[in-house]
Short mmCIF file of C-alpha atoms in Angstrom, two decimals:
data_model
loop_
_atom_site.label_atom_id
_atom_site.label_comp_id
_atom_site.label_asym_id
_atom_site.label_seq_id
_atom_site.Cartn_x
_atom_site.Cartn_y
_atom_site.Cartn_z
CA MET A 1270 10.77 -23.08 -7.09
CA PRO A 1271 9.34 -19.45 -6.82
CA ALA A 1272 6.18 -18.81 -8.85
CA ARG A 1273 6.77 -16.89 -12.07
CA ILE A 1274 5.64 -13.44 -12.09
CA ASP A 1275 3.41 -12.22 -14.98
CA LEU A 1276 4.89 -9.01 -15.61
CA GLU A 1277 2.38 -7.87 -18.07
CA GLN A 1278 -0.49 -8.79 -15.64
CA ARG A 1279 1.14 -7.13 -12.89
CA ARG A 1280 1.43 -3.99 -14.91
CA LYS A 1281 -2.34 -4.20 -15.63
CA ASP A 1282 -3.03 -4.71 -11.92
CA VAL A 1283 -1.14 -1.62 -11.07
CA ILE A 1284 -2.98 0.32 -13.73
CA GLU A 1285 -6.26 -1.04 -12.34
CA ALA A 1286 -5.28 0.14 -8.89
CA GLY A 1287 -4.86 3.53 -10.47
CA PHE A 1288 -8.29 3.42 -11.92
CA ARG A 1289 -9.78 2.73 -8.61
CA LEU A 1290 -8.01 5.59 -7.05
CA LEU A 1291 -8.94 7.91 -9.89
CA VAL A 1292 -12.60 7.13 -9.20
CA ALA A 1293 -12.32 7.45 -5.46
CA GLU A 1294 -10.18 10.62 -5.24
CA GLY A 1295 -9.80 12.12 -8.76
CA LEU A 1296 -6.52 12.88 -10.46
CA SER A 1297 -5.08 14.72 -7.43
CA GLY A 1298 -5.18 11.49 -5.40
CA LEU A 1299 -3.14 9.46 -8.02
CA SER A 1300 0.36 8.92 -6.60
CA LEU A 1301 2.95 6.16 -7.01
CA ARG A 1302 2.90 5.61 -3.19
CA LYS A 1303 -0.95 5.25 -3.14
CA VAL A 1304 -1.09 3.17 -6.20
CA ALA A 1305 1.50 0.89 -4.51
CA ALA A 1306 -0.53 0.52 -1.36
CA GLU A 1307 -3.94 -0.03 -3.51
CA SER A 1308 -2.26 -2.81 -5.63
CA GLY A 1309 -0.51 -4.46 -2.64
CA LEU A 1310 3.03 -3.89 -3.97
CA ASN A 1311 5.89 -1.87 -2.58
CA ILE A 1312 6.79 1.45 -4.24
CA GLY A 1313 9.83 -0.15 -5.86
CA SER A 1314 7.82 -2.58 -7.77
CA VAL A 1315 5.62 0.00 -8.97
CA ARG A 1316 8.52 2.08 -10.13
CA HIS A 1317 9.68 -1.05 -12.25
CA TYR A 1318 6.91 -0.43 -14.46
CA PHE A 1319 6.41 3.41 -14.20
CA ASP A 1320 9.53 5.60 -13.81
CA ASP A 1321 7.65 8.43 -12.24
CA HIS A 1322 4.18 9.95 -11.50
CA GLN A 1323 3.73 11.32 -15.09
CA ASN A 1324 4.54 7.95 -16.87
CA LEU A 1325 1.83 6.43 -14.59
CA LEU A 1326 -0.85 9.07 -15.57
CA ILE A 1327 0.01 8.69 -19.23
CA ALA A 1328 -0.29 4.91 -19.11
CA ALA A 1329 -3.70 5.04 -17.32
CA ALA A 1330 -5.00 7.50 -19.97
CA THR A 1331 -3.67 5.29 -22.79
CA GLU A 1332 -5.17 2.16 -21.17
CA VAL A 1333 -8.62 3.58 -21.06
CA SER A 1334 -8.28 4.84 -24.61
CA ASP A 1335 -7.20 1.27 -25.76
CA ARG A 1336 -10.19 -0.44 -23.94
CA MET A 1337 -12.70 1.75 -25.50
CA GLY A 1338 -11.05 1.61 -28.93
CA LYS A 1339 -11.08 -2.32 -28.70
CA ARG A 1340 -14.75 -2.45 -27.85
CA LEU A 1341 -15.55 -0.37 -30.83
CA THR A 1342 -13.58 -2.55 -33.17
CA ARG A 1343 -16.14 -5.26 -32.39
CA TYR A 1344 -18.54 -3.58 -34.52
CA SER A 1345 -18.29 -3.50 -38.20
CA THR A 1346 -20.11 -0.90 -40.26
CA ASP A 1347 -20.93 -3.80 -42.60
CA THR A 1348 -23.66 -4.94 -40.17
CA LEU A 1349 -25.43 -1.59 -40.62
CA VAL A 1350 -25.82 -1.94 -44.30
CA GLY A 1351 -29.40 -1.80 -45.42
CA LEU A 1352 -30.77 -1.19 -41.92
CA GLU A 1353 -33.72 1.28 -41.42
CA GLY A 1354 -36.07 2.47 -39.00
CA GLU A 1355 -35.82 0.85 -35.48
CA SER A 1356 -33.49 -1.97 -36.71
CA ALA A 1357 -31.06 0.92 -37.55
CA VAL A 1358 -31.53 2.46 -34.19
CA ASP A 1359 -31.00 -0.75 -32.34
CA ALA A 1360 -27.89 -1.53 -34.13
CA PHE A 1361 -26.48 2.04 -34.00
CA GLN A 1362 -27.38 2.23 -30.36
CA ALA A 1363 -25.55 -0.97 -29.44
CA LEU A 1364 -22.31 0.56 -31.05
CA VAL A 1365 -22.75 3.96 -29.40
CA GLU A 1366 -23.32 2.47 -25.94
CA GLU A 1367 -19.83 1.00 -26.05
CA LEU A 1368 -18.83 4.73 -25.12
CA LEU A 1369 -21.22 5.12 -22.36
CA PRO A 1370 -21.31 4.34 -18.59
CA ILE A 1371 -24.14 1.73 -18.78
CA ASP A 1372 -22.31 -0.85 -16.51
CA GLU A 1373 -19.70 -0.72 -13.82
CA GLU A 1374 -16.65 -1.29 -16.12
CA ARG A 1375 -17.79 1.41 -18.57
CA ARG A 1376 -18.69 3.71 -15.76
CA VAL A 1377 -15.08 3.55 -14.27
CA GLU A 1378 -13.73 4.02 -17.68
CA SER A 1379 -15.86 7.16 -18.23
CA ILE A 1380 -14.87 8.55 -14.93
CA VAL A 1381 -11.17 8.05 -15.63
CA LEU A 1382 -11.54 9.48 -19.13
CA MET A 1383 -13.39 12.56 -17.78
CA GLU A 1384 -10.60 13.15 -15.23
CA PHE A 1385 -7.85 13.22 -18.05
CA ILE A 1386 -9.92 15.26 -20.38
CA VAL A 1387 -10.44 17.92 -17.76
CA ALA A 1388 -6.80 17.66 -16.94
CA ALA A 1389 -5.71 18.02 -20.66
CA ARG A 1390 -7.24 21.69 -20.48
CA VAL A 1391 -4.20 22.75 -18.54
CA ASN A 1392 -1.65 19.94 -18.79
CA PRO A 1393 -0.55 19.29 -22.44
CA ILE A 1394 0.89 15.80 -21.58
CA PHE A 1395 -2.68 14.39 -21.78
CA ARG A 1396 -3.74 16.01 -25.03
CA PRO A 1397 -2.41 13.56 -27.51
CA VAL A 1398 -4.31 10.78 -25.85
CA THR A 1399 -7.56 12.63 -25.37
CA GLU A 1400 -7.28 14.39 -28.86
CA LYS A 1401 -6.77 10.84 -30.37
CA MET A 1402 -9.74 9.45 -28.61
CA ALA A 1403 -12.09 12.27 -29.70
CA ALA A 1404 -10.90 11.90 -33.32
CA ASP A 1405 -11.23 8.09 -33.35
CA MET A 1406 -14.84 8.49 -31.91
CA ARG A 1407 -15.92 10.99 -34.42
CA LEU A 1408 -14.38 8.80 -37.31
CA VAL A 1409 -16.35 5.67 -36.03
CA ILE A 1410 -19.63 7.60 -35.65
CA THR A 1411 -19.28 9.40 -39.03
CA ASP A 1412 -18.57 6.08 -40.76
CA ALA A 1413 -21.69 4.48 -39.32
CA LEU A 1414 -23.86 7.48 -40.29
CA VAL A 1415 -22.44 7.43 -43.79
CA VAL A 1416 -23.38 3.49 -44.12
CA LEU A 1417 -26.78 4.46 -42.60
CA ASP A 1418 -27.34 7.02 -45.41
CA VAL A 1419 -27.85 10.02 -42.94
CA PRO A 1420 -27.53 13.27 -44.55
CA GLU A 1421 -24.55 15.57 -43.67
CA PRO A 1422 -23.02 12.73 -41.52
CA ALA A 1423 -20.10 14.79 -40.35
CA GLU A 1424 -22.25 17.55 -38.91
CA GLU A 1425 -24.62 14.90 -37.30
CA ALA A 1426 -21.71 13.17 -35.89
CA GLU A 1427 -20.77 16.38 -34.21
CA ARG A 1428 -24.29 16.73 -32.61
CA LEU A 1429 -24.24 13.06 -31.53
CA VAL A 1430 -20.78 13.51 -29.87
CA ALA A 1431 -22.11 16.64 -27.95
CA VAL A 1432 -25.15 14.47 -26.91
CA LEU A 1433 -22.86 11.72 -25.51
CA GLY A 1434 -20.59 14.16 -23.77
CA GLY A 1435 -23.68 15.48 -21.91
CA LEU A 1436 -25.00 12.15 -20.97
CA ILE A 1437 -21.57 11.00 -19.58
CA VAL A 1438 -21.20 14.11 -17.48
CA ASP A 1439 -24.76 13.73 -16.25
CA SER A 1440 -24.29 10.07 -15.44
CA VAL A 1441 -21.11 10.17 -13.57
CA THR A 1442 -21.28 13.45 -11.54
CA PRO A 1443 -23.84 14.87 -9.27
CA HIS A 1444 -24.64 17.54 -12.04
CA GLY A 1445 -27.45 15.18 -13.42
CA SER A 1446 -27.18 11.91 -11.40
CA LEU A 1447 -28.54 10.27 -14.72
CA GLY A 1448 -29.39 6.61 -14.35
CA VAL A 1449 -28.80 4.11 -17.00
CA ALA A 1450 -32.56 3.73 -18.01
CA ARG A 1451 -32.78 7.47 -18.44
CA LEU A 1452 -29.39 7.72 -20.22
CA ARG A 1453 -30.62 5.00 -22.83
CA LYS A 1454 -33.95 6.62 -23.43
CA THR A 1455 -32.40 10.02 -24.02
CA LEU A 1456 -29.99 8.31 -26.37
CA ARG A 1457 -32.60 6.56 -28.22
CA ALA A 1458 -34.69 9.60 -28.46
CA HIS A 1459 -31.92 11.40 -30.35
CA LEU A 1460 -30.94 8.37 -32.52
CA CYS A 1461 -34.60 8.16 -33.55
CA SER A 1462 -34.54 11.76 -34.66
CA ILE A 1463 -31.61 10.90 -36.88
CA LEU A 1464 -32.57 7.77 -38.33
CA VAL A 1465 -36.37 7.37 -38.10
CA THR A 1466 -38.79 9.52 -40.21
CA ALA A 1467 -42.10 8.10 -38.78
CA PRO A 1468 -42.77 8.50 -35.10
CA VAL A 1469 -41.30 5.71 -32.85
CA ALA A 1470 -42.32 4.90 -29.35
CA VAL A 1471 -39.35 5.41 -27.03
CA PRO A 1472 -39.22 3.23 -23.85
CA THR A 1473 -40.10 4.80 -20.66
CA ALA A 1474 -37.27 5.08 -18.24
CA ASP A 1475 -37.62 3.62 -14.75
#
């Protein structure tokens, strides 16, 4: 009896293949034919899940958005209630780092996301996904800052989002070649400036 094919898993495998190509070659290197070869399938099988190149791209953009969103939902703002000083920084940094390339999984996601953000500048098909991600991120950060009793949380969230964007760019491109230790140190210094009134020692980056 032939083995039953897990259609949802195969669809995910195709998207994973797309991610690998996006990391290796950028958006211009993502084609149905290349994804088929990378995933070990024939192009007809890939077309079973994605009618055309555009549908594949939208699915990849949506997948990276969903993954980041699911990780953020693991954190409840209730865990931030009453925290102050370094305890507040520790908890808030753990939440924010879900969005940053501090391990291989998140590095891949950050690269894929950046490819779509850049593409959205000239290609409107990516804008709904990238705009939703930006809005969701701002909402999560603003809500956390409200719970942590930070003055002007919406304005502070905008500054933090700008910092995160810079950290991601400098981490996944030759622009900064930023390592994980330096990324965390820089992030922590910024969070301390928001959440801690007395001077706090920031760990030295390796």
